Short mmCIF file of C-alpha atoms in Angstrom, two decimals:
data_model
loop_
_atom_site.label_atom_id
_atom_site.label_comp_id
_atom_site.label_asym_id
_atom_site.label_seq_id
_atom_site.Cartn_x
_atom_site.Cartn_y
_atom_site.Cartn_z
CA MET A 17 -43.11 -122.83 129.12
CA ILE A 18 -39.77 -123.37 130.75
CA LYS A 19 -39.20 -122.10 134.04
CA ALA A 20 -35.65 -120.49 133.83
CA ARG A 21 -33.63 -118.33 136.05
CA GLY A 22 -30.55 -116.33 135.25
CA TYR A 23 -28.61 -113.03 136.24
CA ALA A 24 -29.81 -109.76 134.95
CA ALA A 25 -29.55 -105.84 135.03
CA ASN A 26 -32.39 -103.35 135.28
CA HIS A 27 -30.59 -100.43 134.48
CA SER A 28 -27.01 -99.47 133.28
CA PHE A 29 -25.89 -98.52 136.87
CA THR A 30 -27.68 -101.64 138.56
CA ARG A 31 -25.85 -104.82 139.47
CA LEU A 32 -26.82 -108.25 137.99
CA LYS A 33 -29.11 -109.92 140.20
CA PRO A 34 -30.86 -113.11 139.93
CA LEU A 35 -34.27 -113.02 137.44
CA GLU A 36 -36.99 -115.79 137.16
CA PHE A 37 -38.47 -115.71 133.88
CA GLN A 38 -39.79 -118.35 131.26
CA ARG A 39 -38.65 -119.44 127.87
CA GLU A 40 -40.91 -120.88 125.20
CA GLU A 41 -40.99 -124.70 124.46
CA PRO A 42 -38.61 -125.80 121.22
CA LYS A 43 -40.28 -124.86 118.18
CA PRO A 44 -39.95 -127.69 115.31
CA ASN A 45 -36.68 -126.44 114.34
CA GLU A 46 -35.41 -125.68 117.75
CA VAL A 47 -33.22 -127.42 120.50
CA GLN A 48 -33.36 -126.96 124.34
CA ILE A 49 -29.84 -126.80 126.18
CA ASP A 50 -28.91 -127.33 129.68
CA VAL A 51 -26.35 -124.49 129.91
CA LEU A 52 -23.13 -125.45 131.71
CA TYR A 53 -20.67 -122.80 131.12
CA CYS A 54 -21.11 -119.26 129.76
CA GLY A 55 -18.05 -116.84 129.38
CA VAL A 56 -17.91 -113.28 130.45
CA CYS A 57 -17.11 -110.71 127.40
CA HIS A 58 -16.13 -107.20 127.67
CA SER A 59 -19.08 -106.55 125.34
CA ASP A 60 -21.52 -108.07 127.88
CA ILE A 61 -20.38 -105.24 130.11
CA HIS A 62 -20.57 -102.74 127.43
CA GLN A 63 -24.30 -103.95 127.22
CA VAL A 64 -25.31 -103.93 130.47
CA GLU A 65 -23.87 -100.28 131.08
CA ASN A 66 -25.72 -99.26 128.03
CA ASP A 67 -22.42 -97.84 126.16
CA TRP A 68 -24.03 -98.48 122.97
CA SER A 69 -27.36 -96.47 123.98
CA ASN A 70 -29.32 -99.45 122.56
CA THR A 71 -29.82 -101.74 125.57
CA VAL A 72 -33.08 -103.34 126.53
CA TYR A 73 -33.81 -103.95 130.06
CA PRO A 74 -33.81 -106.51 131.86
CA CYS A 75 -30.22 -107.11 129.99
CA MET A 76 -29.65 -110.75 130.92
CA PRO A 77 -26.04 -111.26 128.81
CA GLY A 78 -23.84 -114.23 127.82
CA HIS A 79 -23.07 -115.31 124.46
CA GLU A 80 -20.37 -117.63 124.96
CA ILE A 81 -22.39 -120.57 125.78
CA VAL A 82 -21.56 -124.40 126.25
CA GLY A 83 -24.37 -126.95 127.31
CA ARG A 84 -25.99 -130.00 126.44
CA VAL A 85 -29.17 -130.60 124.38
CA VAL A 86 -31.93 -131.79 126.47
CA ALA A 87 -34.73 -131.77 124.11
CA THR A 88 -35.15 -131.29 120.44
CA GLY A 89 -38.21 -130.10 118.30
CA SER A 90 -39.65 -132.38 115.79
CA SER A 91 -37.92 -131.57 112.88
CA VAL A 92 -34.37 -131.45 114.19
CA THR A 93 -31.58 -133.42 112.66
CA ARG A 94 -28.45 -131.70 113.40
CA HIS A 95 -28.37 -132.41 116.97
CA LYS A 96 -29.76 -135.07 119.41
CA GLN A 97 -30.32 -135.18 123.20
CA GLY A 98 -26.75 -135.49 125.10
CA ASP A 99 -24.87 -133.68 122.66
CA LEU A 100 -22.04 -130.99 123.86
CA VAL A 101 -22.99 -127.82 121.76
CA GLY A 102 -22.50 -124.14 121.56
CA VAL A 103 -24.21 -120.84 121.09
CA GLY A 104 -22.38 -117.78 120.22
CA CYS A 105 -23.69 -114.14 119.78
CA MET A 106 -26.33 -114.97 117.30
CA ILE A 107 -29.53 -117.33 117.42
CA ASP A 108 -31.25 -115.93 114.20
CA SER A 109 -31.08 -114.06 111.25
CA CYS A 110 -33.39 -113.21 108.48
CA ARG A 111 -32.03 -116.00 106.16
CA GLN A 112 -33.45 -114.01 103.01
CA CYS A 113 -30.86 -111.20 102.36
CA GLU A 114 -27.66 -111.98 100.05
CA PRO A 115 -25.19 -112.11 103.06
CA CYS A 116 -27.78 -114.49 104.98
CA ARG A 117 -27.73 -116.70 101.62
CA ALA A 118 -23.74 -116.69 101.27
CA GLY A 119 -23.58 -117.87 104.97
CA ASP A 120 -22.62 -114.48 106.34
CA GLU A 121 -25.34 -113.81 108.97
CA HIS A 122 -23.50 -111.83 111.00
CA HIS A 123 -23.68 -109.17 108.50
CA CYS A 124 -27.65 -109.88 107.89
CA GLU A 125 -29.31 -106.87 105.96
CA GLY A 126 -32.94 -108.14 106.92
CA HIS A 127 -35.42 -105.69 108.42
CA ASN A 128 -33.91 -106.18 112.01
CA SER A 129 -30.51 -107.46 111.16
CA TRP A 130 -29.46 -110.60 113.16
CA LEU A 131 -31.18 -111.63 116.32
CA ALA A 132 -28.68 -111.47 119.22
CA THR A 133 -28.46 -114.28 121.74
CA TYR A 134 -29.47 -111.53 124.23
CA ASN A 135 -30.90 -107.86 124.03
CA GLY A 136 -32.92 -108.82 121.21
CA PRO A 137 -32.48 -107.67 117.10
CA MET A 138 -29.31 -105.89 116.30
CA LYS A 139 -31.59 -103.25 114.67
CA PRO A 140 -34.57 -102.76 117.29
CA ALA A 141 -37.74 -101.89 115.98
CA ALA A 142 -37.51 -98.02 117.16
CA MET A 143 -34.76 -97.66 114.59
CA THR A 144 -36.63 -99.11 111.66
CA GLU A 145 -38.74 -96.79 109.19
CA ASP A 146 -42.00 -98.40 110.18
CA GLY A 147 -41.32 -99.68 113.82
CA VAL A 148 -41.66 -103.43 113.22
CA ASN A 149 -40.02 -106.08 114.65
CA THR A 150 -39.70 -109.17 112.12
CA TYR A 151 -38.47 -111.49 114.97
CA GLY A 152 -41.70 -110.60 117.35
CA ARG A 153 -38.97 -110.41 120.30
CA ASP A 154 -38.01 -107.25 121.58
CA ASN A 155 -35.68 -108.74 123.99
CA THR A 156 -33.91 -112.10 124.14
CA TYR A 157 -31.95 -113.06 127.38
CA GLY A 158 -28.50 -114.70 127.24
CA GLY A 159 -26.46 -117.40 128.68
CA TYR A 160 -25.94 -116.07 132.14
CA SER A 161 -28.98 -118.49 132.75
CA ASN A 162 -29.55 -122.31 133.37
CA VAL A 163 -31.45 -122.71 129.78
CA VAL A 164 -31.64 -121.52 126.34
CA VAL A 165 -33.44 -122.62 123.40
CA VAL A 166 -32.15 -121.78 119.97
CA PRO A 167 -32.78 -122.69 116.29
CA GLU A 168 -30.72 -125.80 115.20
CA ASP A 169 -28.72 -124.10 112.55
CA PHE A 170 -27.29 -121.50 114.88
CA VAL A 171 -26.02 -124.40 117.41
CA LEU A 172 -22.38 -125.19 117.04
CA ARG A 173 -20.77 -128.68 117.63
CA ILE A 174 -18.35 -128.79 120.26
CA PRO A 175 -15.21 -131.08 119.72
CA GLU A 176 -14.64 -133.72 122.46
CA SER A 177 -10.89 -132.76 122.74
CA LEU A 178 -11.69 -129.20 123.80
CA PRO A 179 -11.58 -128.56 127.57
CA ILE A 180 -15.17 -127.67 128.19
CA GLU A 181 -15.02 -124.56 130.04
CA ALA A 182 -12.45 -123.47 127.55
CA ALA A 183 -14.55 -123.82 124.55
CA ALA A 184 -16.78 -121.08 125.96
CA PRO A 185 -14.73 -117.98 124.81
CA ILE A 186 -14.08 -119.43 121.61
CA LEU A 187 -17.91 -118.84 120.41
CA CYS A 188 -16.80 -115.18 120.48
CA ALA A 189 -13.22 -114.16 121.13
CA GLY A 190 -12.18 -116.98 119.39
CA VAL A 191 -14.28 -116.36 116.11
CA THR A 192 -13.81 -112.68 116.39
CA THR A 193 -10.23 -112.96 115.97
CA PHE A 194 -9.99 -116.08 113.56
CA SER A 195 -12.46 -114.59 110.85
CA PRO A 196 -10.32 -111.60 110.04
CA LEU A 197 -7.13 -113.48 110.43
CA ARG A 198 -8.50 -115.97 107.91
CA HIS A 199 -10.31 -113.29 105.69
CA TRP A 200 -7.06 -111.48 105.21
CA GLY A 201 -5.21 -114.49 104.38
CA VAL A 202 -2.74 -114.97 107.46
CA LYS A 203 -0.38 -117.47 106.53
CA ALA A 204 2.76 -119.68 107.77
CA GLY A 205 5.55 -116.99 107.72
CA ASP A 206 3.64 -113.70 107.83
CA LYS A 207 4.57 -110.94 110.23
CA VAL A 208 1.59 -110.42 112.50
CA GLY A 209 0.91 -107.64 115.29
CA ILE A 210 -1.49 -108.22 117.92
CA VAL A 211 -2.48 -104.95 119.56
CA GLY A 212 -3.99 -105.37 123.23
CA LEU A 213 -3.68 -108.68 125.14
CA GLY A 214 -6.92 -109.23 126.84
CA GLY A 215 -9.69 -111.68 126.17
CA LEU A 216 -9.55 -111.47 122.51
CA GLY A 217 -5.84 -110.66 121.92
CA HIS A 218 -4.40 -113.44 123.85
CA VAL A 219 -6.71 -116.01 121.71
CA ALA A 220 -5.56 -113.89 118.78
CA VAL A 221 -1.84 -114.58 119.42
CA LYS A 222 -2.55 -118.19 119.92
CA LEU A 223 -4.62 -118.71 116.72
CA ALA A 224 -1.93 -116.67 114.77
CA LYS A 225 1.00 -118.78 116.01
CA ALA A 226 -1.24 -121.96 114.92
CA MET A 227 -1.29 -120.42 111.33
CA GLY A 228 2.36 -120.50 111.48
CA ALA A 229 2.48 -116.55 111.63
CA ASP A 230 5.52 -114.66 113.39
CA VAL A 231 3.62 -112.82 116.13
CA THR A 232 4.48 -109.53 117.90
CA VAL A 233 2.09 -108.05 120.54
CA PHE A 234 1.82 -104.25 121.65
CA THR A 235 0.37 -103.46 124.93
CA THR A 236 0.28 -100.45 127.18
CA ASP A 237 0.76 -102.67 130.34
CA LYS A 238 4.05 -103.81 131.14
CA ASP A 239 3.09 -106.52 133.16
CA LYS A 240 1.76 -108.15 130.19
CA ILE A 241 5.35 -108.68 128.59
CA GLU A 242 6.10 -111.87 130.22
CA PRO A 243 2.51 -113.38 129.58
CA GLY A 244 2.55 -112.36 125.89
CA LYS A 245 5.88 -114.17 125.29
CA ALA A 246 4.51 -116.97 127.19
CA LEU A 247 1.68 -117.29 124.74
CA GLY A 248 4.38 -117.54 121.77
CA ALA A 249 4.81 -114.04 120.68
CA SER A 250 8.25 -113.17 119.47
CA GLU A 251 7.93 -109.95 120.48
CA VAL A 252 5.94 -107.68 123.37
CA VAL A 253 6.39 -104.03 122.35
CA MET A 254 5.09 -101.15 124.60
CA GLU A 255 3.08 -98.51 122.99
CA GLY A 256 5.22 -95.31 122.87
CA ASP A 257 8.41 -97.03 122.16
CA LYS A 258 9.55 -94.78 119.53
CA GLU A 259 12.51 -96.70 118.70
CA ALA A 260 10.71 -99.96 118.69
CA PHE A 261 8.16 -98.61 116.25
CA LYS A 262 10.89 -97.19 114.02
CA ARG A 263 12.52 -100.43 113.78
CA LEU A 264 9.39 -102.02 112.84
CA GLU A 265 8.34 -99.75 110.09
CA LEU A 266 7.12 -101.47 106.85
CA SER A 267 7.64 -105.01 108.46
CA PHE A 268 3.88 -106.33 109.03
CA ASP A 269 1.92 -108.40 106.81
CA PHE A 270 -1.25 -108.20 108.92
CA ILE A 271 -2.17 -106.04 112.41
CA LEU A 272 -5.21 -106.89 114.32
CA SER A 273 -6.39 -104.59 116.99
CA THR A 274 -8.31 -106.32 119.87
CA ILE A 275 -8.63 -103.03 121.88
CA PRO A 276 -12.21 -102.66 123.31
CA GLU A 277 -12.20 -98.87 123.21
CA LYS A 278 -11.39 -96.07 120.81
CA HIS A 279 -7.62 -95.82 120.24
CA LYS A 280 -5.34 -93.97 117.88
CA VAL A 281 -4.14 -95.92 114.93
CA ASP A 282 -1.71 -93.59 113.18
CA PRO A 283 1.14 -95.37 115.26
CA PHE A 284 0.48 -98.63 113.85
CA ILE A 285 0.07 -97.46 110.13
CA THR A 286 3.53 -96.90 109.66
CA LEU A 287 4.52 -100.61 110.64
CA LEU A 288 2.52 -101.98 107.72
CA LYS A 289 4.14 -103.32 104.58
CA ARG A 290 2.64 -102.15 101.25
CA ASN A 291 -0.71 -103.37 100.61
CA ALA A 292 -0.94 -104.53 104.31
CA THR A 293 -4.10 -104.23 106.48
CA TYR A 294 -4.85 -102.92 110.20
CA CYS A 295 -7.85 -104.36 111.26
CA ALA A 296 -9.93 -103.28 114.38
CA VAL A 297 -12.32 -105.75 116.07
CA GLY A 298 -12.07 -104.86 119.81
CA ALA A 299 -13.48 -101.27 119.57
CA LEU A 300 -17.26 -100.02 118.25
CA ASP A 301 -16.99 -96.45 118.72
CA GLN A 302 -15.24 -93.90 116.57
CA ILE A 303 -11.90 -94.45 115.67
CA PRO A 304 -9.87 -91.15 115.73
CA GLY A 305 -8.48 -89.48 112.52
CA TYR A 306 -5.38 -90.73 110.67
CA ASN A 307 -2.97 -89.53 108.56
CA ASN A 308 -4.12 -90.68 105.00
CA MET A 309 -0.77 -89.92 103.50
CA GLU A 310 0.67 -92.76 105.26
CA MET A 311 -2.21 -94.92 104.03
CA VAL A 312 -2.00 -93.78 100.16
CA MET A 313 1.98 -93.80 100.06
CA HIS A 314 2.01 -97.76 100.65
CA ARG A 315 -1.43 -98.71 99.49
CA ARG A 316 -2.35 -99.62 103.03
CA SER A 317 -5.97 -100.66 104.31
CA LEU A 318 -7.63 -99.71 107.63
CA ALA A 319 -10.58 -102.33 108.03
CA GLY A 320 -13.12 -103.66 110.50
CA SER A 321 -14.41 -107.14 111.10
CA LEU A 322 -17.46 -108.16 112.97
CA ILE A 323 -17.43 -111.54 115.06
CA GLY A 324 -17.95 -114.22 112.30
CA SER A 325 -20.40 -116.44 110.74
CA ILE A 326 -21.95 -119.57 111.96
CA ARG A 327 -19.73 -121.76 109.49
CA GLU A 328 -16.70 -119.67 110.83
CA THR A 329 -17.55 -120.51 114.51
CA GLN A 330 -17.61 -124.04 113.68
CA GLU A 331 -14.26 -123.84 111.52
CA VAL A 332 -12.48 -122.13 114.64
CA LEU A 333 -13.80 -124.45 116.90
CA ASP A 334 -12.48 -127.48 114.85
CA PHE A 335 -9.16 -125.57 114.31
CA CYS A 336 -8.78 -125.06 118.04
CA ALA A 337 -9.18 -128.83 118.63
CA GLU A 338 -6.92 -129.77 115.94
CA HIS A 339 -4.32 -127.62 116.83
CA GLY A 340 -4.37 -127.71 120.73
CA VAL A 341 -5.58 -124.23 121.05
CA ALA A 342 -7.43 -123.20 124.23
CA PRO A 343 -8.21 -119.82 125.51
CA ASP A 344 -6.76 -119.06 129.32
CA VAL A 345 -9.80 -119.19 131.44
CA GLN A 346 -10.67 -118.25 135.14
CA VAL A 347 -13.72 -120.38 136.50
CA ILE A 348 -16.25 -118.31 138.67
CA PRO A 349 -19.35 -119.09 140.28
CA ILE A 350 -22.27 -116.89 138.91
CA GLN A 351 -22.63 -115.03 142.32
CA ASP A 352 -19.22 -113.74 141.68
CA VAL A 353 -20.09 -112.13 138.26
CA ASN A 354 -20.43 -108.36 139.34
CA GLU A 355 -16.70 -108.56 141.02
CA ALA A 356 -15.56 -110.10 137.96
CA TYR A 357 -17.02 -107.16 135.63
CA LYS A 358 -15.02 -104.84 137.89
CA LYS A 359 -11.89 -106.94 137.28
CA VAL A 360 -12.53 -106.98 133.41
CA LYS A 361 -12.42 -103.06 133.45
CA ASN A 362 -9.37 -103.10 135.30
CA GLU A 363 -7.72 -105.60 133.23
CA ASP A 364 -7.28 -107.74 136.15
CA VAL A 365 -8.00 -111.05 134.55
CA ARG A 366 -5.66 -113.67 132.80
CA PHE A 367 -7.48 -113.74 130.38
CA ARG A 368 -11.16 -114.76 130.29
CA TYR A 369 -13.74 -115.43 132.95
CA VAL A 370 -16.10 -118.18 132.55
CA ILE A 371 -19.17 -118.94 134.67
CA ASP A 372 -19.51 -122.39 136.10
CA MET A 373 -23.61 -122.77 135.84
CA ALA A 374 -23.43 -125.55 138.16
CA SER A 375 -23.50 -122.70 140.80
CA LEU A 376 -26.76 -121.12 139.42
CA LYS A 377 -28.42 -124.34 139.75
CA GLN A 378 -27.29 -125.01 143.24
CA GLU A 379 -28.57 -121.22 143.98
CA MET A 380 -32.36 -122.72 142.38
CA ALA A 381 -31.99 -125.89 144.47
CA ASP A 382 -31.48 -123.77 147.71
CA ALA A 383 -34.01 -121.18 146.77
#
């Protein structure tokens, strides 16, 4: 067994605190990774606070992991000791269902769906008809820790040209926005709207710009007007600006919503061209009703997208390296993670916190 330490919450109302635990040694197909950096995602907060009513405690978040391989199982061929690698939202899937065979592990239809980097299977045993957990793990511990052990085919290669600390958010925020932009065929010259300018939104702006799109940002925060323009948006529109929304009717090829809570979509539907799509990636709550007349009159679509596949995650890492795209990050010690959570909830971060795990290793040395 591997002695490990991380930060975890024991209940929805408790702070993240140090937790010592053990990880299993790498199986033949697994690699052991020394965690260097881990991003702080808004979904980490939702999970810790049990907003989706499925949290398994103790809950140790972290699914934007960058580190170095320090040990490999006997059958590993994709990675070797010393490699700089990443781990995103998933560490396994059933590998047998149609989505998995097609390379869409994030849509796994197996008995327990995919195995999340933390909090166990996406479909807990309690949600299955027979109460069986095919992974044999009721809980998994994430990247707010010094070490992780992951099957080699769920481990990504980090391009050398990417800033190592900025690579972490690409593993979730990057692929979560890249996947729908690619799936709905965003191309040079398209007019793309990005709703919300936070951890996901600011990456979406950069990716859409790198694809050659003309990007407009929609926000409720006037303090994000200048940052939005600095990121490359041709226009930043305040939600509620009726004149701007009227002017922009029937002008967008694609709109991507990155808002992490439920929100109205009606104001944005009229902005879509014929056959265009509004896609929500940030919110996992119910979306309020919409006027279907506006949908059918121009054959518009309302859609959703869930993170992205392992293949797409590698694609976005390589795309970012090729086009010089990197998330804007603020590096923090792990001891400040609870304060960081408060600031994320208050939208007081530009634009993504990343934990430097050297702070955890120093804490372990001092213990």
